[in-house]
mmCIF file of C-alpha atoms in Angstrom:
data_model
loop_
_atom_site.group_PDB
_atom_site.id
_atom_site.type_symbol
_atom_site.label_atom_id
_atom_site.label_comp_id
_atom_site.label_asym_id
_atom_site.label_seq_id
_atom_site.Cartn_x
_atom_site.Cartn_y
_atom_site.Cartn_z
ATOM 1 C CA MET A 204 -24.821 -13.631 -6.432
ATOM 2 C CA ASN A 205 -25.244 -14.969 -9.951
ATOM 3 C CA ASN A 206 -24.996 -13.561 -13.449
ATOM 4 C CA MET A 207 -28.705 -14.046 -14.216
ATOM 5 C CA ASN A 208 -29.642 -11.487 -11.583
ATOM 6 C CA ALA A 209 -26.745 -9.084 -12.053
ATOM 7 C CA CYS A 210 -27.326 -5.620 -10.633
ATOM 8 C CA PHE A 211 -25.144 -2.553 -10.336
ATOM 9 C CA ILE A 212 -22.635 -2.101 -7.519
ATOM 10 C CA ASP A 213 -21.060 1.081 -6.218
ATOM 11 C CA SER A 214 -17.780 -0.303 -4.933
ATOM 12 C CA HIS A 215 -16.796 2.659 -2.776
ATOM 13 C CA LEU A 216 -18.570 5.659 -1.292
ATOM 14 C CA HIS A 217 -18.987 7.673 1.906
ATOM 15 C CA LEU A 218 -22.646 8.068 2.799
ATOM 16 C CA LEU A 219 -21.871 9.707 6.154
ATOM 17 C CA ASP A 220 -20.125 12.657 4.545
ATOM 18 C CA ASP A 221 -21.496 16.004 5.746
ATOM 19 C CA ARG A 222 -22.332 16.939 2.158
ATOM 20 C CA PHE A 223 -25.049 14.256 2.258
ATOM 21 C CA SER A 224 -26.456 15.357 5.613
ATOM 22 C CA GLY A 225 -30.223 14.898 5.767
ATOM 23 C CA LYS A 226 -30.318 13.233 2.349
ATOM 24 C CA THR A 227 -28.730 9.823 2.988
ATOM 25 C CA ASP A 228 -31.909 7.712 3.050
ATOM 26 C CA PHE A 229 -33.211 9.245 -0.150
ATOM 27 C CA LEU A 230 -29.832 8.833 -1.896
ATOM 28 C CA ILE A 231 -29.864 5.128 -1.055
ATOM 29 C CA GLU A 232 -33.489 4.614 -2.114
ATOM 30 C CA ASN A 233 -32.900 6.587 -5.303
ATOM 31 C CA ALA A 234 -29.958 4.340 -6.174
ATOM 32 C CA ASN A 235 -31.885 1.159 -5.326
ATOM 33 C CA HIS A 236 -34.665 2.186 -7.724
ATOM 34 C CA ALA A 237 -31.991 2.478 -10.424
ATOM 35 C CA ASP A 238 -30.974 -1.172 -9.824
ATOM 36 C CA VAL A 239 -27.924 -0.305 -7.720
ATOM 37 C CA ALA A 240 -28.093 -3.246 -5.337
ATOM 38 C CA ILE A 241 -24.870 -2.960 -3.324
ATOM 39 C CA LEU A 242 -23.334 0.182 -1.829
ATOM 40 C CA LEU A 243 -19.943 -0.217 -0.153
ATOM 41 C CA CYS A 244 -20.091 2.440 2.555
ATOM 42 C CA ASN A 245 -16.684 3.158 4.068
ATOM 43 C CA ALA A 246 -15.757 4.650 7.413
ATOM 44 C CA VAL A 247 -12.899 7.117 7.801
ATOM 45 C CA LYS A 248 -12.678 7.215 11.625
ATOM 46 C CA GLU A 249 -13.898 5.221 14.615
ATOM 47 C CA PRO A 250 -16.966 7.378 15.432
ATOM 48 C CA ASP A 251 -18.328 6.421 11.981
ATOM 49 C CA TRP A 252 -18.477 2.718 12.761
ATOM 50 C CA SER A 253 -21.726 2.415 14.690
ATOM 51 C CA LEU A 254 -23.460 4.908 12.385
ATOM 52 C CA ILE A 255 -22.545 2.897 9.293
ATOM 53 C CA VAL A 256 -23.606 -0.329 10.977
ATOM 54 C CA ASP A 257 -27.002 1.241 11.743
ATOM 55 C CA LEU A 258 -27.273 2.427 8.143
ATOM 56 C CA GLY A 259 -26.602 -1.114 6.947
ATOM 57 C CA LYS A 260 -29.296 -2.483 9.251
ATOM 58 C CA LYS A 261 -31.785 0.039 7.903
ATOM 59 C CA HIS A 262 -30.900 -0.443 4.240
ATOM 60 C CA GLY A 263 -30.028 -3.963 3.122
ATOM 61 C CA SER A 264 -28.115 -2.645 0.100
ATOM 62 C CA VAL A 265 -25.563 -0.870 2.315
ATOM 63 C CA MET A 266 -22.549 -2.996 3.234
ATOM 64 C CA PRO A 267 -20.498 -1.450 6.062
ATOM 65 C CA PHE A 268 -16.742 -1.205 5.696
ATOM 66 C CA LEU A 269 -15.218 -0.203 9.028
ATOM 67 C CA GLY A 270 -11.735 1.121 9.634
ATOM 68 C CA ILE A 271 -9.569 4.217 9.965
ATOM 69 C CA HIS A 272 -8.508 6.222 6.919
ATOM 70 C CA PRO A 273 -4.806 7.151 6.702
ATOM 71 C CA TRP A 274 -5.773 10.825 7.001
ATOM 72 C CA HIS A 275 -7.081 10.011 10.487
ATOM 73 C CA ALA A 276 -4.397 7.515 11.498
ATOM 74 C CA GLY A 277 -2.979 9.944 14.048
ATOM 75 C CA SER A 278 -6.307 10.099 15.873
ATOM 76 C CA ALA A 279 -6.625 6.333 16.375
ATOM 77 C CA ALA A 280 -7.281 5.783 20.075
ATOM 78 C CA SER A 281 -5.594 2.992 22.015
ATOM 79 C CA GLY A 282 -7.454 -0.315 21.617
ATOM 80 C CA TRP A 283 -9.131 0.673 18.349
ATOM 81 C CA ASP A 284 -8.163 -2.663 16.778
ATOM 82 C CA SER A 285 -9.740 -4.736 19.558
ATOM 83 C CA ARG A 286 -12.910 -2.651 19.394
ATOM 84 C CA LEU A 287 -13.062 -3.117 15.626
ATOM 85 C CA ILE A 288 -12.673 -6.885 15.924
ATOM 86 C CA ASP A 289 -15.352 -7.057 18.636
ATOM 87 C CA LEU A 290 -17.799 -4.941 16.636
ATOM 88 C CA LEU A 291 -17.323 -6.842 13.384
ATOM 89 C CA GLY A 292 -17.592 -10.141 15.220
ATOM 90 C CA SER A 293 -20.943 -9.104 16.667
ATOM 91 C CA LEU A 294 -22.555 -8.161 13.355
ATOM 92 C CA ASN A 295 -25.260 -10.203 11.677
ATOM 93 C CA GLN A 296 -24.685 -8.548 8.312
ATOM 94 C CA ARG A 297 -22.106 -8.782 5.550
ATOM 95 C CA SER A 298 -19.307 -6.324 6.227
ATOM 96 C CA GLY A 299 -15.673 -5.519 5.512
ATOM 97 C CA ILE A 300 -12.633 -3.530 6.603
ATOM 98 C CA GLY A 301 -11.944 -0.017 5.336
ATOM 99 C CA GLU A 302 -11.053 2.446 4.447
ATOM 100 C CA SER A 303 -7.385 1.907 5.170
ATOM 101 C CA GLY A 304 -4.143 2.487 3.303
ATOM 102 C CA LEU A 305 -1.249 4.889 2.774
ATOM 103 C CA ASP A 306 -1.168 8.528 1.683
ATOM 104 C CA LYS A 307 1.982 10.661 1.562
ATOM 105 C CA THR A 308 -0.080 13.790 0.923
ATOM 106 C CA SER A 309 -1.464 13.443 4.461
ATOM 107 C CA ALA A 310 0.112 15.296 7.386
ATOM 108 C CA THR A 311 -0.203 12.130 9.475
ATOM 109 C CA ASP A 312 3.134 10.477 10.316
ATOM 110 C CA PHE A 313 3.847 7.882 7.635
ATOM 111 C CA THR A 314 5.172 5.293 10.097
ATOM 112 C CA CYS A 315 1.873 5.558 11.959
ATOM 113 C CA GLN A 316 -0.011 5.055 8.692
ATOM 114 C CA VAL A 317 2.019 1.928 7.915
ATOM 115 C CA ASP A 318 1.344 0.473 11.366
ATOM 116 C CA LEU A 319 -2.416 0.987 11.030
ATOM 117 C CA PHE A 320 -2.425 -0.279 7.452
ATOM 118 C CA GLU A 321 -0.763 -3.547 8.424
ATOM 119 C CA THR A 322 -3.071 -3.961 11.412
ATOM 120 C CA HIS A 323 -6.148 -3.504 9.197
ATOM 121 C CA LEU A 324 -4.797 -6.151 6.808
ATOM 122 C CA ASP A 325 -4.202 -8.562 9.678
ATOM 123 C CA ILE A 326 -7.713 -8.034 11.039
ATOM 124 C CA ALA A 327 -9.246 -8.626 7.599
ATOM 125 C CA HIS A 328 -7.252 -11.844 7.253
ATOM 126 C CA GLN A 329 -8.147 -12.957 10.797
ATOM 127 C CA LEU A 330 -11.863 -12.388 10.233
ATOM 128 C CA SER A 331 -11.886 -13.562 6.578
ATOM 129 C CA MET A 332 -13.336 -10.225 5.479
ATOM 130 C CA PRO A 333 -12.660 -8.134 2.375
ATOM 131 C CA ILE A 334 -10.721 -4.892 2.700
ATOM 132 C CA ALA A 335 -10.994 -1.564 0.827
ATOM 133 C CA LEU A 336 -7.707 0.267 0.398
ATOM 134 C CA HIS A 337 -6.570 3.810 -0.384
ATOM 135 C CA CYS A 338 -3.175 4.735 -1.822
ATOM 136 C CA VAL A 339 -1.800 8.114 -2.877
ATOM 137 C CA ARG A 340 1.873 8.685 -3.736
ATOM 138 C CA SER A 341 2.876 5.669 -1.654
ATOM 139 C CA TRP A 342 2.737 2.883 -4.222
ATOM 140 C CA GLY A 343 6.175 1.415 -3.544
ATOM 141 C CA LYS A 344 5.586 0.732 0.148
ATOM 142 C CA PHE A 345 1.931 -0.110 -0.446
ATOM 143 C CA VAL A 346 2.631 -2.837 -3.005
ATOM 144 C CA GLU A 347 5.605 -4.123 -1.016
ATOM 145 C CA ILE A 348 3.385 -4.752 2.027
ATOM 146 C CA LEU A 349 0.640 -6.425 -0.013
ATOM 147 C CA GLU A 350 3.092 -8.659 -1.871
ATOM 148 C CA LEU A 351 4.629 -9.771 1.423
ATOM 149 C CA LYS A 352 1.180 -10.590 2.837
ATOM 150 C CA ALA A 353 0.429 -12.594 -0.305
ATOM 151 C CA LYS A 354 3.717 -14.486 -0.017
ATOM 152 C CA GLN A 355 2.785 -15.346 3.584
ATOM 153 C CA ASN A 356 -0.726 -16.435 2.454
ATOM 154 C CA ARG A 357 -2.123 -13.696 4.686
ATOM 155 C CA LEU A 358 -3.578 -11.355 2.048
ATOM 156 C CA PRO A 359 -7.354 -10.908 2.501
ATOM 157 C CA ALA A 360 -9.758 -10.302 -0.375
ATOM 158 C CA THR A 361 -8.462 -6.877 -1.411
ATOM 159 C CA MET A 362 -9.887 -3.990 -3.401
ATOM 160 C CA VAL A 363 -7.778 -0.919 -4.208
ATOM 161 C CA HIS A 364 -10.208 1.951 -4.585
ATOM 162 C CA SER A 365 -10.003 4.920 -6.963
ATOM 163 C CA PHE A 366 -6.852 3.488 -8.488
ATOM 164 C CA SER A 367 -4.342 6.088 -9.674
ATOM 165 C CA GLY A 368 -1.184 4.032 -10.087
ATOM 166 C CA SER A 369 0.799 2.978 -13.134
ATOM 167 C CA TYR A 370 0.186 0.059 -15.472
ATOM 168 C CA GLU A 371 3.120 -1.761 -13.876
ATOM 169 C CA THR A 372 1.624 -1.261 -10.397
ATOM 170 C CA MET A 373 -1.745 -2.536 -11.580
ATOM 171 C CA LYS A 374 -0.087 -5.658 -12.993
ATOM 172 C CA ARG A 375 1.709 -6.357 -9.702
ATOM 173 C CA LEU A 376 -1.516 -5.937 -7.734
ATOM 174 C CA THR A 377 -3.660 -8.121 -9.975
ATOM 175 C CA ALA A 378 -0.894 -10.758 -10.008
ATOM 176 C CA ILE A 379 -1.470 -11.293 -6.263
ATOM 177 C CA GLY A 380 -5.251 -11.322 -6.667
ATOM 178 C CA CYS A 381 -6.195 -7.721 -5.867
ATOM 179 C CA TYR A 382 -9.244 -6.108 -7.422
ATOM 180 C CA ILE A 383 -8.819 -2.659 -8.959
ATOM 181 C CA SER A 384 -11.656 -0.164 -8.590
ATOM 182 C CA TYR A 385 -11.817 2.928 -10.776
ATOM 183 C CA SER A 386 -13.744 6.063 -9.902
ATOM 184 C CA VAL A 387 -15.438 8.552 -12.211
ATOM 185 C CA ASN A 388 -12.122 10.436 -12.222
ATOM 186 C CA ILE A 389 -11.061 8.354 -15.216
ATOM 187 C CA MET A 390 -13.668 10.186 -17.325
ATOM 188 C CA ASP A 391 -11.663 13.397 -16.884
ATOM 189 C CA PRO A 392 -9.258 14.101 -19.799
ATOM 190 C CA GLN A 393 -6.666 15.099 -17.203
ATOM 191 C CA TRP A 394 -6.723 11.469 -16.020
ATOM 192 C CA LYS A 395 -5.950 10.093 -19.486
ATOM 193 C CA LYS A 396 -3.034 7.933 -18.288
ATOM 194 C CA ILE A 397 -5.193 6.301 -15.615
ATOM 195 C CA SER A 398 -7.989 5.799 -18.133
ATOM 196 C CA GLU A 399 -5.505 3.946 -20.342
ATOM 197 C CA VAL A 400 -4.560 1.704 -17.392
ATOM 198 C CA PHE A 401 -8.275 1.052 -16.874
ATOM 199 C CA THR A 402 -8.670 -0.220 -20.441
ATOM 200 C CA ARG A 403 -5.778 -2.652 -19.838
ATOM 201 C CA THR A 404 -6.915 -3.925 -16.445
ATOM 202 C CA PRO A 405 -7.970 -7.599 -16.553
ATOM 203 C CA LEU A 406 -11.764 -7.672 -16.688
ATOM 204 C CA GLY A 407 -11.881 -10.312 -13.967
ATOM 205 C CA HIS A 408 -10.197 -7.921 -11.514
ATOM 206 C CA LEU A 409 -12.229 -4.803 -12.304
ATOM 207 C CA LEU A 410 -14.664 -2.828 -10.127
ATOM 208 C CA LEU A 411 -16.260 0.617 -10.468
ATOM 209 C CA GLU A 412 -17.211 3.278 -7.929
ATOM 210 C CA THR A 413 -18.562 6.801 -7.593
ATOM 211 C CA ASP A 414 -16.426 7.589 -4.516
ATOM 212 C CA ALA A 415 -19.440 9.713 -3.592
ATOM 213 C CA PRO A 416 -19.569 12.529 -2.705
ATOM 214 C CA GLY A 417 -16.354 12.991 -4.680
ATOM 215 C CA ARG A 418 -15.809 14.529 -8.076
ATOM 216 C CA LEU A 419 -18.862 14.617 -10.332
ATOM 217 C CA SER A 420 -18.320 14.128 -14.043
ATOM 218 C CA PRO A 421 -20.709 16.194 -16.217
ATOM 219 C CA LEU A 422 -20.860 13.206 -18.589
ATOM 220 C CA LEU A 423 -22.884 11.294 -15.988
ATOM 221 C CA LEU A 424 -25.607 13.873 -15.552
ATOM 222 C CA GLU A 425 -27.738 13.152 -18.600
ATOM 223 C CA ASN A 426 -31.112 11.669 -17.637
ATOM 224 C CA ARG A 427 -30.047 11.023 -14.038
ATOM 225 C CA LYS A 428 -32.094 12.208 -11.071
ATOM 226 C CA THR A 429 -29.419 13.535 -8.743
ATOM 227 C CA ILE A 430 -30.482 15.522 -5.683
ATOM 228 C CA THR A 431 -27.134 17.131 -4.821
ATOM 229 C CA THR A 432 -24.319 18.786 -6.739
ATOM 230 C CA PHE A 433 -21.961 15.929 -5.859
ATOM 231 C CA SER A 434 -21.348 12.428 -7.106
ATOM 232 C CA GLU A 435 -24.137 10.050 -6.014
ATOM 233 C CA PRO A 436 -24.635 6.281 -6.221
ATOM 234 C CA ILE A 437 -27.512 6.680 -8.690
ATOM 235 C CA LEU A 438 -24.879 7.666 -11.257
ATOM 236 C CA ILE A 439 -23.125 4.289 -11.257
ATOM 237 C CA PRO A 440 -25.267 2.768 -14.078
ATOM 238 C CA ALA A 441 -24.225 5.580 -16.427
ATOM 239 C CA PHE A 442 -20.601 5.065 -15.407
ATOM 240 C CA TYR A 443 -20.905 1.346 -16.208
ATOM 241 C CA GLN A 444 -22.230 2.221 -19.657
ATOM 242 C CA TRP A 445 -19.377 4.638 -20.349
ATOM 243 C CA ALA A 446 -16.815 2.140 -19.047
ATOM 244 C CA ALA A 447 -18.208 -0.694 -21.192
ATOM 245 C CA GLN A 448 -17.940 1.514 -24.267
ATOM 246 C CA GLN A 449 -14.307 2.329 -23.459
ATOM 247 C CA ARG A 450 -13.575 -1.395 -23.223
ATOM 248 C CA ASN A 451 -15.592 -2.231 -26.357
ATOM 249 C CA ILE A 452 -17.657 -4.715 -24.351
ATOM 250 C CA GLU A 453 -21.396 -5.231 -24.646
ATOM 251 C CA SER A 454 -22.983 -3.481 -21.654
ATOM 252 C CA THR A 455 -24.947 -6.466 -20.304
ATOM 253 C CA HIS A 456 -21.886 -8.719 -20.399
ATOM 254 C CA PHE A 457 -19.832 -6.002 -18.710
ATOM 255 C CA LYS A 458 -22.424 -5.591 -15.953
ATOM 256 C CA GLN A 459 -22.542 -9.349 -15.369
ATOM 257 C CA GLN A 460 -18.753 -9.558 -15.100
ATOM 258 C CA ILE A 461 -18.553 -6.737 -12.537
ATOM 259 C CA TRP A 462 -21.317 -8.450 -10.564
ATOM 260 C CA ARG A 463 -19.324 -11.668 -10.683
ATOM 261 C CA ASN A 464 -16.196 -9.834 -9.529
ATOM 262 C CA ALA A 465 -18.185 -8.463 -6.598
ATOM 263 C CA GLN A 466 -18.184 -11.894 -5.027
ATOM 264 C CA ILE A 467 -15.059 -10.520 -3.339
ATOM 265 C CA TYR A 468 -17.569 -8.958 -0.943
ATOM 266 C CA THR A 469 -18.848 -12.372 0.087
ATOM 267 C CA ASN A 470 -15.250 -13.601 0.351
ATOM 268 C CA LYS A 471 -15.802 -16.136 -2.406
ATOM 269 C CA THR A 472 -13.640 -16.666 -5.443
ATOM 270 C CA PRO A 473 -15.285 -15.940 -8.831
ATOM 271 C CA GLY A 474 -15.696 -19.666 -9.344
ATOM 272 C CA GLY A 475 -16.963 -20.312 -5.824
#
């Protein structure tokens, strides 16, 4: 990756979601034609893994992130971690770990979530792969675990997706090298506090995502060829433009910096 050839990146989405059934290939091609060059496609449960791997083989822009979402932590079958390591070790394509994390709104036992979260982090460190993380109403424990991993020099390249924490939490995460990804939710006036945190996030730690097929902001719909009523990766260029305006940064410079930040996906430091 280099700044001269900077493209757009959708840092988190779920292309296997049922709402995209029968449309996945076209969604990817549509995004590619709009200069969206990298799509971070996350698994939520083990049956997703091979399907996402196949999608990545078919479309070079799709980077598989394999793991078990905290909502599905209770369904993790014995030996899932060994199977994940074996699968990732066999791949001939760039890949990562995710989606993992903590979520106190989930009915899944929290102790079980913590166990899986720490195991995902250890696998990412062992394999030198980036990890995509989810956190809802669990920021204290979440940050505590990440800070301990950092202190032990065992924190992998980490991206916290659809960030919804406080300014103080963002500062603690970026202090240990985490990247903070914001979803289109920050365009919603009801997310004003998070939008304010976004404007104060260090530019060198910033990423953007659609979290497709999540919430769709009407502000992104102008002159965009969407094929569903949900958020789609083709909308990421318009989100970049909006985000650059909020930061008072020239759009080309902003795009280049996000592209540079995305070297997390190749497990290289921005200067590497």
